[in-house]
XYZ file of C-alpha atoms in Angstrom:
722
model
C -16.410 71.466 -58.363
C -15.286 70.707 -54.814
C -15.743 74.377 -53.965
C -19.342 74.220 -55.088
C -18.835 75.977 -58.452
C -20.777 74.939 -61.558
C -19.083 72.242 -63.680
C -16.721 73.593 -66.416
C -18.504 73.495 -69.775
C -15.716 74.974 -71.935
C -14.367 71.619 -73.112
C -17.807 70.638 -74.370
C -18.122 73.911 -76.296
C -14.670 73.531 -77.828
C -15.395 69.944 -78.902
C -18.729 70.937 -80.445
C -17.072 73.747 -82.417
C -14.174 71.570 -83.581
C -16.493 68.881 -84.867
C -18.549 71.516 -86.666
C -15.391 72.874 -88.306
C -14.466 69.340 -89.422
C -17.906 69.048 -91.005
C -17.215 72.339 -92.823
C -13.929 70.954 -94.195
C -15.686 67.955 -95.756
C -18.599 70.166 -96.907
C -21.142 68.454 -94.638
C -22.951 71.724 -94.044
C -25.984 70.184 -92.341
C -23.757 68.488 -89.758
C -21.815 71.713 -89.205
C -25.030 73.701 -88.884
C -26.350 71.307 -86.247
C -23.212 71.628 -84.087
C -23.009 75.414 -84.383
C -26.729 75.908 -83.619
C -26.412 73.780 -80.468
C -23.264 75.628 -79.384
C -24.862 79.014 -80.047
C -28.058 78.125 -78.179
C -26.182 76.660 -75.209
C -23.599 79.445 -74.839
C -25.088 82.625 -76.350
C -22.393 84.771 -74.723
C -19.599 83.160 -76.840
C -18.641 84.880 -80.132
C -17.249 81.827 -81.991
C -20.571 79.919 -82.423
C -22.147 83.006 -84.033
C -19.213 83.465 -86.416
C -19.122 79.821 -87.530
C -22.887 79.689 -87.832
C -22.856 82.744 -90.106
C -19.994 81.299 -92.159
C -21.926 78.057 -92.654
C -24.982 79.929 -93.899
C -22.753 81.769 -96.394
C -21.372 78.462 -97.674
C -24.956 77.242 -98.079
C -25.705 80.384 -100.159
C -28.029 81.685 -97.423
C -26.605 85.168 -97.036
C -29.893 86.421 -95.544
C -29.627 84.000 -92.621
C -25.931 84.792 -92.191
C -26.722 88.506 -91.902
C -29.495 87.757 -89.365
C -27.040 85.768 -87.212
C -24.491 88.593 -87.326
C -27.100 91.222 -86.418
C -28.065 89.117 -83.405
C -24.403 88.830 -82.390
C -23.919 92.596 -82.727
C -27.025 93.360 -80.672
C -26.010 90.891 -77.943
C -22.603 92.447 -77.260
C -22.001 95.003 -74.537
C -20.391 98.201 -75.887
C -16.942 97.257 -74.546
C -16.728 94.094 -76.703
C -18.842 95.152 -79.677
C -15.881 96.279 -81.838
C -14.235 92.883 -81.398
C -17.362 91.065 -82.576
C -17.914 93.529 -85.418
C -14.370 93.065 -86.733
C -14.898 89.288 -86.798
C -18.187 89.741 -88.650
C -16.511 91.974 -91.261
C -13.670 89.498 -91.789
C -16.121 86.610 -92.169
C -18.150 88.522 -94.774
C -14.994 89.423 -96.717
C -13.806 85.810 -96.838
C -16.954 84.566 -98.634
C -16.609 87.122 -100.368
C -19.401 89.578 -99.609
C -17.443 92.821 -99.794
C -20.527 95.033 -99.619
C -21.401 93.534 -96.222
C -17.742 93.660 -95.152
C -17.641 97.420 -95.893
C -20.878 97.964 -93.974
C -19.753 96.079 -90.874
C -16.300 97.681 -90.849
C -18.012 101.077 -90.859
C -19.770 100.206 -87.564
C -16.494 99.848 -85.646
C -16.027 102.685 -83.144
C -12.220 102.426 -82.878
C -11.016 104.699 -85.692
C -7.657 102.983 -86.180
C -9.196 99.516 -86.509
C -12.116 100.785 -88.605
C -9.958 102.567 -91.188
C -7.457 99.734 -91.317
C -10.172 97.193 -92.125
C -11.902 99.547 -94.557
C -8.602 100.030 -96.395
C -8.149 96.272 -96.669
C -11.650 95.636 -98.025
C -11.465 98.575 -100.423
C -8.241 97.068 -101.751
C -9.929 93.692 -102.235
C -12.587 95.587 -104.197
C -9.777 97.200 -106.282
C -10.790 100.678 -105.072
C -7.163 101.515 -104.389
C -7.411 105.321 -104.178
C -10.057 105.021 -101.435
C -7.994 102.265 -99.806
C -4.971 104.578 -99.675
C -7.018 107.366 -98.071
C -8.407 105.004 -95.404
C -4.940 103.575 -94.683
C -3.470 107.054 -94.255
C -6.204 107.851 -91.719
C -5.279 104.647 -89.861
C -1.580 105.626 -89.891
C -2.448 109.115 -88.659
C -4.495 107.626 -85.801
C -1.684 105.230 -84.782
C 1.650 106.053 -86.477
C 3.496 103.384 -84.479
C 1.156 100.563 -85.538
C 2.814 98.227 -88.057
C -0.472 96.863 -89.404
C -1.640 100.343 -90.444
C 1.563 100.852 -92.455
C 1.000 97.397 -93.950
C -2.475 98.393 -95.194
C -1.003 101.524 -96.763
C 1.626 99.383 -98.507
C -1.068 97.125 -100.013
C -3.007 100.131 -101.329
C 0.130 101.654 -102.866
C 1.037 98.301 -104.429
C -2.419 98.150 -106.012
C -1.808 101.608 -107.498
C 1.505 100.460 -108.989
C 3.531 102.793 -106.745
C 5.966 100.072 -105.840
C 8.774 102.174 -104.385
C 6.386 103.827 -101.905
C 4.809 100.444 -101.118
C 8.199 98.965 -100.214
C 8.940 101.993 -98.021
C 5.642 101.457 -96.156
C 6.501 97.771 -95.698
C 9.875 98.760 -94.259
C 8.136 101.101 -91.787
C 5.830 98.226 -90.803
C 8.903 96.027 -90.203
C 10.508 98.775 -88.104
C 7.479 98.723 -85.785
C 7.097 94.921 -85.755
C 10.029 92.930 -87.145
C 8.319 89.608 -86.313
C 5.280 90.257 -88.532
C 5.574 88.169 -91.727
C 3.226 90.162 -94.013
C 5.574 93.060 -94.966
C 8.256 90.589 -96.083
C 5.648 88.685 -98.102
C 4.427 91.890 -99.772
C 7.934 93.102 -100.665
C 8.558 89.679 -102.222
C 5.409 89.916 -104.369
C 6.470 93.368 -105.611
C 9.924 92.143 -106.592
C 8.316 89.167 -108.341
C 5.971 91.400 -110.340
C 8.831 93.577 -111.605
C 10.951 90.550 -112.527
C 13.555 90.860 -109.748
C 13.259 87.200 -108.851
C 16.422 86.779 -106.799
C 15.338 89.576 -104.450
C 11.823 88.128 -104.339
C 13.325 84.808 -103.257
C 15.241 86.495 -100.415
C 12.106 88.101 -98.944
C 9.979 84.983 -99.424
C 12.456 83.049 -97.299
C 12.353 85.791 -94.640
C 8.559 85.621 -94.621
C 8.544 81.823 -94.292
C 11.061 81.994 -91.439
C 8.378 83.874 -89.474
C 5.354 81.928 -90.758
C 6.572 78.623 -92.273
C 3.162 77.249 -93.242
C 1.727 80.302 -95.028
C 0.198 78.947 -98.288
C 0.447 82.166 -100.390
C 4.146 82.595 -99.573
C 4.839 78.914 -100.271
C 3.094 79.268 -103.628
C 4.966 82.462 -104.484
C 8.279 80.848 -103.552
C 7.498 77.959 -105.889
C 6.580 80.327 -108.732
C 9.777 82.339 -108.194
C 11.951 79.226 -108.367
C 10.217 78.283 -111.623
C 10.947 81.727 -113.079
C 14.591 81.303 -112.034
C 14.775 78.109 -114.109
C 14.483 75.797 -111.087
C 11.115 74.243 -111.950
C 11.777 70.872 -110.311
C 12.659 72.654 -107.068
C 9.667 74.997 -107.277
C 6.924 72.449 -108.003
C 6.841 70.887 -104.476
C 6.286 74.332 -102.911
C 3.402 75.012 -105.286
C 1.860 71.616 -104.582
C 2.232 72.071 -100.808
C 0.573 75.485 -101.001
C -2.304 74.048 -103.034
C -2.776 71.100 -100.663
C -2.995 73.461 -97.674
C -5.247 76.077 -99.299
C -6.581 75.244 -102.784
C -6.478 78.439 -104.843
C -7.084 79.030 -108.540
C -3.874 80.996 -109.061
C -1.725 78.310 -107.419
C -3.446 75.711 -109.578
C -2.529 77.694 -112.704
C 1.120 77.973 -111.653
C 1.271 74.210 -111.091
C -0.071 73.701 -114.623
C 2.512 76.106 -116.083
C 5.308 74.344 -114.185
C 4.187 70.923 -115.417
C 4.234 72.374 -118.935
C 7.885 73.331 -118.451
C 8.882 69.960 -117.029
C 7.051 67.993 -119.767
C 6.599 64.882 -117.645
C 4.328 61.892 -118.408
C 0.802 62.903 -119.463
C 1.675 66.552 -118.864
C -0.977 67.826 -121.275
C -3.767 65.823 -119.647
C -2.663 66.979 -116.186
C -2.640 70.618 -117.270
C -6.157 70.427 -118.689
C -7.466 68.916 -115.435
C -5.714 71.599 -113.392
C -7.316 74.382 -115.430
C -10.725 72.791 -114.895
C -10.041 72.683 -111.142
C -8.904 76.316 -111.156
C -12.089 77.395 -112.958
C -14.183 75.600 -110.331
C -12.264 77.353 -107.536
C -12.470 80.898 -108.908
C -13.937 81.604 -112.363
C -13.096 85.318 -111.911
C -9.332 84.722 -112.218
C -8.329 86.161 -115.615
C -4.863 84.563 -115.464
C -6.549 81.153 -115.464
C -8.521 81.794 -118.655
C -5.535 83.347 -120.438
C -3.237 80.374 -119.822
C -5.941 77.784 -120.446
C -6.613 79.513 -123.761
C -2.895 79.538 -124.621
C -2.668 75.795 -123.934
C -5.604 75.045 -126.232
C -4.248 77.330 -128.969
C -0.526 76.537 -128.814
C -0.632 72.838 -127.921
C -3.914 71.567 -129.377
C -4.610 74.035 -132.175
C -8.206 74.548 -130.983
C -8.548 78.147 -132.097
C -12.306 78.524 -131.564
C -12.318 77.183 -127.998
C -9.131 79.089 -127.186
C -10.635 82.310 -128.533
C -13.696 81.977 -126.297
C -11.525 81.584 -123.185
C -9.146 84.411 -124.116
C -12.118 86.746 -124.637
C -13.271 85.805 -121.152
C -9.826 86.653 -119.759
C -9.858 90.001 -121.561
C -13.330 90.814 -120.195
C -12.128 90.142 -116.635
C -8.899 92.149 -117.066
C -9.168 94.423 -120.125
C -5.871 96.258 -119.605
C -3.498 93.292 -119.877
C -1.087 93.268 -122.822
C -0.690 89.479 -122.937
C -4.434 88.777 -123.289
C -4.791 91.299 -126.106
C -1.709 89.889 -127.830
C -3.204 86.400 -127.552
C -6.438 87.618 -129.130
C -4.448 89.239 -131.936
C -2.710 85.944 -132.727
C -5.959 83.980 -132.593
C -7.916 86.326 -134.829
C -5.020 86.239 -137.306
C -5.190 82.432 -137.241
C -8.922 82.399 -138.048
C -8.445 84.972 -140.826
C -9.894 88.143 -139.243
C -6.989 90.519 -139.928
C -8.910 93.658 -138.930
C -9.643 92.365 -135.420
C -6.160 90.900 -135.186
C -4.506 94.253 -135.835
C -6.890 96.027 -133.446
C -5.999 93.690 -130.582
C -2.282 93.916 -131.333
C -2.536 97.726 -131.183
C -4.400 97.448 -127.892
C -1.686 95.131 -126.527
C 0.962 97.739 -127.383
C -1.106 100.484 -125.711
C -1.479 98.358 -122.568
C 2.268 97.809 -122.457
C 3.012 101.499 -122.965
C 0.514 102.517 -120.250
C 1.731 99.986 -117.678
C 2.724 101.563 -114.335
C 6.236 100.149 -114.783
C 8.223 98.737 -117.695
C 8.940 95.054 -117.129
C 11.694 93.941 -119.502
C 10.469 90.334 -119.701
C 6.888 91.396 -120.457
C 7.930 93.907 -123.119
C 10.303 91.452 -124.821
C 7.678 88.704 -124.755
C 5.159 90.969 -126.489
C 7.703 92.288 -128.996
C 8.884 88.806 -129.963
C 5.305 87.546 -130.311
C 4.536 90.340 -132.781
C 7.842 89.953 -134.620
C 7.982 86.156 -134.837
C 4.546 84.644 -134.430
C 2.558 87.040 -136.585
C 2.786 86.754 -140.362
C 1.269 90.207 -140.972
C 3.950 92.685 -142.172
C 2.316 95.619 -140.355
C 2.243 93.732 -137.060
C 5.798 92.444 -137.464
C 7.013 96.012 -138.030
C 5.325 97.058 -134.772
C 7.128 94.217 -133.023
C 10.498 95.401 -134.311
C 9.662 98.927 -133.115
C 8.987 97.528 -129.632
C 12.338 95.730 -129.691
C 14.013 99.019 -130.564
C 12.220 100.669 -127.636
C 13.605 97.933 -125.373
C 17.160 98.790 -126.461
C 16.529 102.392 -125.391
C 15.097 101.368 -122.015
C 17.848 98.834 -121.269
C 20.835 99.979 -123.367
C 23.379 97.981 -121.321
C 21.651 94.624 -121.754
C 23.344 92.658 -124.546
C 20.469 90.157 -124.790
C 18.037 92.945 -125.632
C 20.279 94.149 -128.473
C 20.709 90.562 -129.720
C 16.939 89.959 -129.830
C 16.450 93.302 -131.574
C 18.953 92.111 -134.182
C 17.046 88.853 -134.680
C 13.824 90.786 -135.264
C 15.548 92.965 -137.852
C 17.125 89.896 -139.479
C 13.791 88.079 -139.803
C 12.287 91.172 -141.407
C 15.188 91.410 -143.916
C 16.595 94.662 -142.509
C 20.111 93.302 -142.747
C 22.274 96.413 -142.328
C 20.339 97.448 -139.212
C 20.616 93.882 -137.895
C 24.408 93.984 -138.295
C 24.587 97.257 -136.359
C 22.421 95.796 -133.563
C 24.640 92.698 -133.352
C 27.695 94.941 -133.139
C 26.119 96.768 -130.173
C 25.424 93.437 -128.481
C 29.016 92.288 -129.098
C 30.385 95.545 -127.685
C 28.660 94.765 -124.367
C 29.389 91.020 -124.245
C 31.075 88.527 -126.563
C 29.886 85.512 -124.553
C 26.274 85.235 -125.750
C 25.806 82.310 -128.138
C 22.638 83.779 -129.719
C 24.595 86.825 -130.911
C 27.189 84.667 -132.683
C 24.745 82.256 -134.310
C 22.638 85.093 -135.696
C 25.750 86.804 -136.999
C 26.383 83.537 -138.855
C 22.857 83.588 -140.305
C 23.207 87.240 -141.298
C 26.529 86.607 -143.048
C 25.013 83.713 -144.987
C 22.065 85.834 -146.132
C 24.359 88.647 -147.213
C 26.538 86.323 -149.296
C 29.459 85.984 -146.887
C 29.707 82.185 -146.499
C 33.221 82.088 -145.017
C 32.351 84.654 -142.338
C 29.148 82.688 -141.670
C 31.109 79.491 -140.916
C 33.580 81.406 -138.725
C 30.722 82.897 -136.678
C 29.135 79.452 -136.356
C 32.371 77.976 -135.003
C 32.489 80.796 -132.434
C 28.922 79.926 -131.388
C 29.698 76.192 -131.235
C 32.637 76.878 -128.931
C 30.343 78.380 -126.266
C 27.174 76.374 -126.948
C 25.271 75.382 -123.758
C 23.762 71.896 -123.612
C 20.148 73.088 -123.786
C 20.795 74.954 -127.068
C 22.946 72.297 -128.752
C 20.402 71.028 -131.292
C 19.176 74.527 -132.111
C 22.660 75.953 -132.691
C 23.950 73.040 -134.758
C 20.665 72.847 -136.668
C 21.408 76.300 -138.111
C 24.246 74.695 -140.080
C 21.733 73.179 -142.511
C 20.678 76.737 -143.385
C 24.296 77.933 -143.658
C 25.362 75.056 -145.927
C 22.334 75.119 -148.249
C 23.606 75.347 -151.833
C 27.214 75.960 -150.720
C 30.264 74.530 -152.524
C 33.778 73.980 -151.212
C 35.174 76.630 -153.549
C 32.927 79.239 -151.891
C 34.068 78.387 -148.382
C 37.835 78.058 -148.718
C 39.698 76.922 -145.619
C 36.639 77.418 -143.402
C 35.044 74.214 -144.728
C 38.122 72.233 -143.628
C 37.841 73.725 -140.134
C 34.117 72.992 -139.992
C 34.475 69.388 -141.159
C 37.290 68.789 -138.671
C 35.096 70.242 -135.913
C 32.194 67.908 -136.754
C 34.452 64.860 -136.982
C 35.930 65.726 -133.600
C 32.405 66.029 -132.144
C 31.728 62.447 -133.240
C 35.054 61.156 -131.900
C 34.796 62.778 -128.460
C 31.081 62.055 -128.037
C 28.418 64.362 -129.418
C 25.234 65.301 -127.561
C 23.336 64.411 -130.763
C 25.431 62.076 -132.953
C 22.654 61.614 -135.529
C 22.467 65.369 -136.147
C 26.252 65.732 -136.380
C 26.599 62.794 -138.779
C 23.864 64.275 -141.002
C 25.706 67.612 -141.090
C 28.959 65.842 -141.905
C 27.136 64.045 -144.744
C 25.972 67.374 -146.224
C 29.591 68.535 -146.334
C 30.932 65.267 -147.737
C 28.262 64.697 -150.411
C 26.944 68.175 -151.243
C 29.573 70.774 -150.419
C 32.587 68.655 -151.436
C 30.570 66.654 -154.028
C 32.094 63.363 -152.860
C 31.347 59.948 -154.366
C 28.631 58.012 -152.476
C 30.697 54.831 -152.063
C 33.642 56.736 -150.583
C 31.335 58.734 -148.316
C 29.692 55.544 -147.010
C 33.096 54.102 -146.154
C 34.266 57.269 -144.394
C 30.997 57.515 -142.398
C 31.516 53.956 -141.135
C 35.106 54.803 -140.116
C 33.931 57.878 -138.192
C 31.243 55.877 -136.406
C 33.836 53.291 -135.428
C 35.916 56.008 -133.753
C 33.043 57.184 -131.508
C 33.261 56.511 -127.737
C 31.915 53.155 -126.572
C 28.929 54.634 -124.709
C 27.683 56.352 -127.888
C 29.215 54.095 -130.511
C 26.150 51.890 -130.962
C 23.883 54.833 -131.837
C 26.444 56.356 -134.215
C 27.177 53.048 -135.940
C 23.467 52.312 -136.308
C 22.867 55.676 -137.975
C 25.939 55.258 -140.204
C 24.530 51.889 -141.327
C 21.158 53.530 -142.069
C 22.949 56.198 -144.125
C 24.811 53.522 -146.082
C 21.541 51.661 -146.744
C 19.759 54.828 -147.955
C 22.560 55.887 -150.300
C 22.865 52.390 -151.739
C 19.100 52.129 -152.308
C 19.069 55.449 -154.177
C 22.221 54.606 -156.135
C 21.183 51.090 -157.197
C 17.364 51.075 -157.161
C 16.571 54.762 -157.463
C 13.997 54.547 -154.655
C 13.722 53.955 -150.908
C 10.677 53.381 -148.717
C 10.204 53.792 -144.951
C 7.338 52.267 -142.955
C 6.737 55.013 -140.393
C 6.140 53.784 -136.864
C 6.574 50.104 -137.777
C 8.939 47.332 -138.847
C 10.161 46.412 -142.315
C 7.942 44.359 -144.660
C 7.162 43.702 -148.336
C 3.839 44.908 -149.717
C 1.514 43.043 -152.096
C 3.390 44.422 -155.119
C 6.703 43.096 -153.799
C 8.041 46.525 -152.776
C 10.379 46.464 -149.788
C 9.587 48.906 -146.954
C 12.312 49.488 -144.374
C 11.517 49.771 -140.685
C 11.059 53.229 -139.191
C 14.234 55.386 -139.198
C 15.558 58.912 -139.877
C 12.879 60.506 -137.658
C 13.317 63.421 -135.257
C 10.640 63.556 -132.565
C 7.213 61.959 -132.570
C 6.049 58.553 -131.392
C 4.993 55.326 -133.150
C 1.284 54.440 -133.152
C -0.785 51.589 -134.609
C -3.627 52.180 -137.048
C -7.168 50.928 -136.702
C -7.523 47.591 -138.503
C -10.236 48.900 -140.809
C -8.013 51.844 -141.832
C -5.536 49.429 -143.363
C -8.211 47.347 -145.053
C -8.574 44.369 -142.694
C -6.334 41.605 -141.378
C -4.597 40.558 -144.590
C -4.035 44.032 -145.938
C -2.877 45.301 -142.560
C 0.277 43.202 -142.699
C 1.092 44.430 -146.214
C 0.351 48.149 -146.022
C 2.366 51.142 -144.779
C -0.961 52.403 -143.396
C -0.900 49.784 -140.628
C 1.322 52.021 -138.480
C 2.282 55.680 -138.302
C 4.591 58.126 -136.601
C 2.595 60.821 -134.870
C 3.960 64.288 -134.083
C 1.714 65.698 -131.308
C 1.017 69.419 -131.386
C 2.325 69.923 -127.859
C 5.757 68.328 -128.318
C 8.618 70.806 -128.505
C 11.461 70.636 -131.026
C 11.716 69.447 -134.618
C 8.978 67.174 -135.996
C 10.630 65.757 -139.086
C 12.186 62.982 -141.114
C 15.719 63.762 -142.331
C 16.505 61.190 -145.022
C 20.030 60.835 -146.492
C 20.067 60.942 -150.305
C 22.505 61.549 -153.131
C 22.168 65.219 -154.211
C 19.642 65.625 -157.026
C 15.916 65.904 -157.856
C 13.306 63.698 -156.164
C 9.641 62.784 -156.072
C 8.379 62.262 -152.514
C 5.182 60.332 -151.762
C 3.695 60.576 -148.268
C 1.191 57.908 -147.231
C -1.656 58.729 -144.831
C -4.592 56.659 -143.598
C -7.600 58.963 -143.545
C -9.017 59.118 -140.039
C -6.321 57.004 -138.496
C -8.622 55.261 -136.013
C -12.233 55.760 -134.889
C -11.030 57.149 -131.539
C -8.710 59.747 -133.066
C -9.558 63.414 -133.104
C -8.803 64.788 -136.565
C -5.298 66.061 -137.335
C -4.701 69.237 -139.307
C -1.152 70.057 -140.352
C 1.254 71.324 -142.976
C 4.302 69.763 -144.649
C 7.589 71.401 -145.654
C 10.245 69.913 -147.939
C 13.597 71.638 -148.308
C 12.214 74.479 -146.136
C 9.455 75.108 -148.688
C 5.800 74.663 -147.683
C 4.210 71.968 -149.851
C 0.846 71.977 -148.095
C -0.436 73.890 -145.093
C -3.950 72.477 -144.955
C -3.815 68.665 -144.829
C -6.846 67.646 -142.760
C -7.506 64.054 -141.685
C -11.098 64.850 -140.646
C -12.513 63.249 -143.792
C -16.091 62.107 -144.140
C -16.853 58.422 -144.575
C -14.787 55.380 -143.571
C -11.005 55.638 -143.107
C -9.081 55.062 -146.321
C -5.413 55.242 -147.366
C -4.384 58.464 -149.080
C -1.174 59.678 -150.756
C 0.293 63.116 -151.358
C 3.049 63.512 -153.983
C 5.607 66.351 -154.086
C 8.700 67.068 -156.174
C 11.926 68.547 -154.818
C 14.590 70.047 -157.082
C 18.327 70.282 -156.405
C 18.149 68.689 -152.991
C 21.399 68.317 -151.069
C 22.460 65.256 -149.053
C 19.581 65.435 -146.546
C 15.947 65.431 -147.649
C 14.165 67.067 -144.720
C 10.411 66.506 -144.433
C 9.087 68.759 -141.669
C 5.589 68.348 -140.243
C 3.820 71.459 -138.927
C 0.919 70.510 -136.618
C -1.934 73.025 -136.425
C -4.578 70.978 -134.630
C -3.888 68.034 -132.282
C -0.877 66.810 -134.273
C 0.606 65.572 -137.532
C 1.248 62.010 -138.646
C 2.595 60.014 -141.565
C 2.264 56.292 -142.324
C 4.813 55.769 -145.068
C 7.427 57.688 -147.079
C 8.629 56.842 -150.585
C 11.577 58.807 -152.015
C 12.179 58.250 -155.744
C 14.903 59.889 -157.794
C 13.858 61.568 -161.012
C 15.447 60.118 -164.153
C 18.950 61.362 -164.829
C 18.896 63.723 -161.884
C 21.319 61.994 -159.527
C 24.942 63.100 -159.650
C 27.753 60.617 -159.001
């Protein structure tokens, strides 16, 4: 200024542009437009006002005005700076996305290396990977020492599924520019896609060391940690990525992680996240597939789930998991022809995949083998499991899962051979041992079954404890001490020691001990009650209260059956006496679920509410994992079981649809609380023959959840042994 020069106006321009960008962030497009128009009019030689003005018009869905702004920018540039402006125009069009315009503008660039590099990138975004590869190779030929050109070639090769070549191109890009983060990021995504998560993690950390705040890498790192079983560690990375750059795919991964962690209100949070993801990018097939799976698997809403899975399949028709999901859903709604067609398509997609991912193949095979009830489909699942053993012959887990598929389809000799192959590779896998126990039991080898169970129990990890020990109910069903020889002594001693040293689930262990004492050994109820109390007294102090409480409940149940011939449980509530003078015990013997209160009118008003088992209930939500059951101790014999329900449990409730199993036999699969008219109490009566010491009532939710208000267990005359 002192030298007579014009005052510096750059600070004013920068401030105007920054305020306009802030308006863009809060979606105040009119405010942004005003700032960018002023900046563009005042300093027409600057590129940035044109670019931001065009971007604003795109966000306002005025692509015609955006194109007019860009044409004016292009025409205003001298030839020496025109390529620079044109590249910015192309990138702005691609980010909206308007790929047709991005292709057109990239084609106007005179510099061949830059032109072909950008064209390759936009062709890749358009999934035209063969053309993208050709353009990238022209860019590499024009500038073989340019790392970015090799990077574009790597992205095209990755899109074509040629992962080895893609990694090699990334390594060449790193050789030319070791400080560029993108090749490390791309190698990490390839390793993630093929299931090599530890290597993916290594390259994600290298990428973040060069660009710490890169949202896609942060999101991928979070997803990788989740796949490695470190969900709590991965969630913050996903949330940070989403906060920095909201993206539909990141939103979906957050929902899937919350599903794993099962925190408070996890279902509600997942549903909101899927809605947010759909608003961000409705073209993301992965969003619709997982949203559909949530509705189908956790809420039982087959019709709504089917609509979303069909949308996923339309967006990405060659994905095995979407076609498998459609197969399961059509089977659920009773359309077997469509179900089989989609299952066949899922298998074709898996077979035609550019690489064989073990996790993906096993997931599909197990879905067909376990979740389908159609014999033809289950056989196809077993065939896929056999294919997996040929692809990964040294993986003992693959052989073990193949054996389980054969076992569930009653191909016992083949299952034994598959288990032997798994054992030959590794003897340390608990699933192999527990399924050998199940196989021995089914083939009439009870002593070998108990021996295999004890092997499994000796290596049982904490997260599988309930599942492994729960198999004992199956192994002991109908067994007698004379069939088991010395193995029953070893098993009983093992269970008693579990109680004394502190079991992870003392209620489960005490129930199993009761089956041995009352059913297998045919002990007298009074002696069994006394011994159960002694065992509970020997439990460690920190667990003793829970064990002693359950032992007291066992004693009460056996005494009620022995002296009165009947017991009643008020599910979800406290003990009371009804109008007929019948005593109902407070809620006990449940596994899973949560207590809920009924609507007053469902129980018949104020007076009746205090005297009815329909005043409360235990609900078993569809989305809760694990066993949903009551396991009631009884003296072995025949019983009549009455389950009390309360119609539509409250006016706010969505209807429940569920099945009930007693003694592993389905008694009803279609109980539906969506009744017409006012809520009213309802009973269902079932008879169970030759029950052992635990009467297990399992609830199988199909829509929203299952529930029960009261349970009455009555012995049939002359059926109880003492």
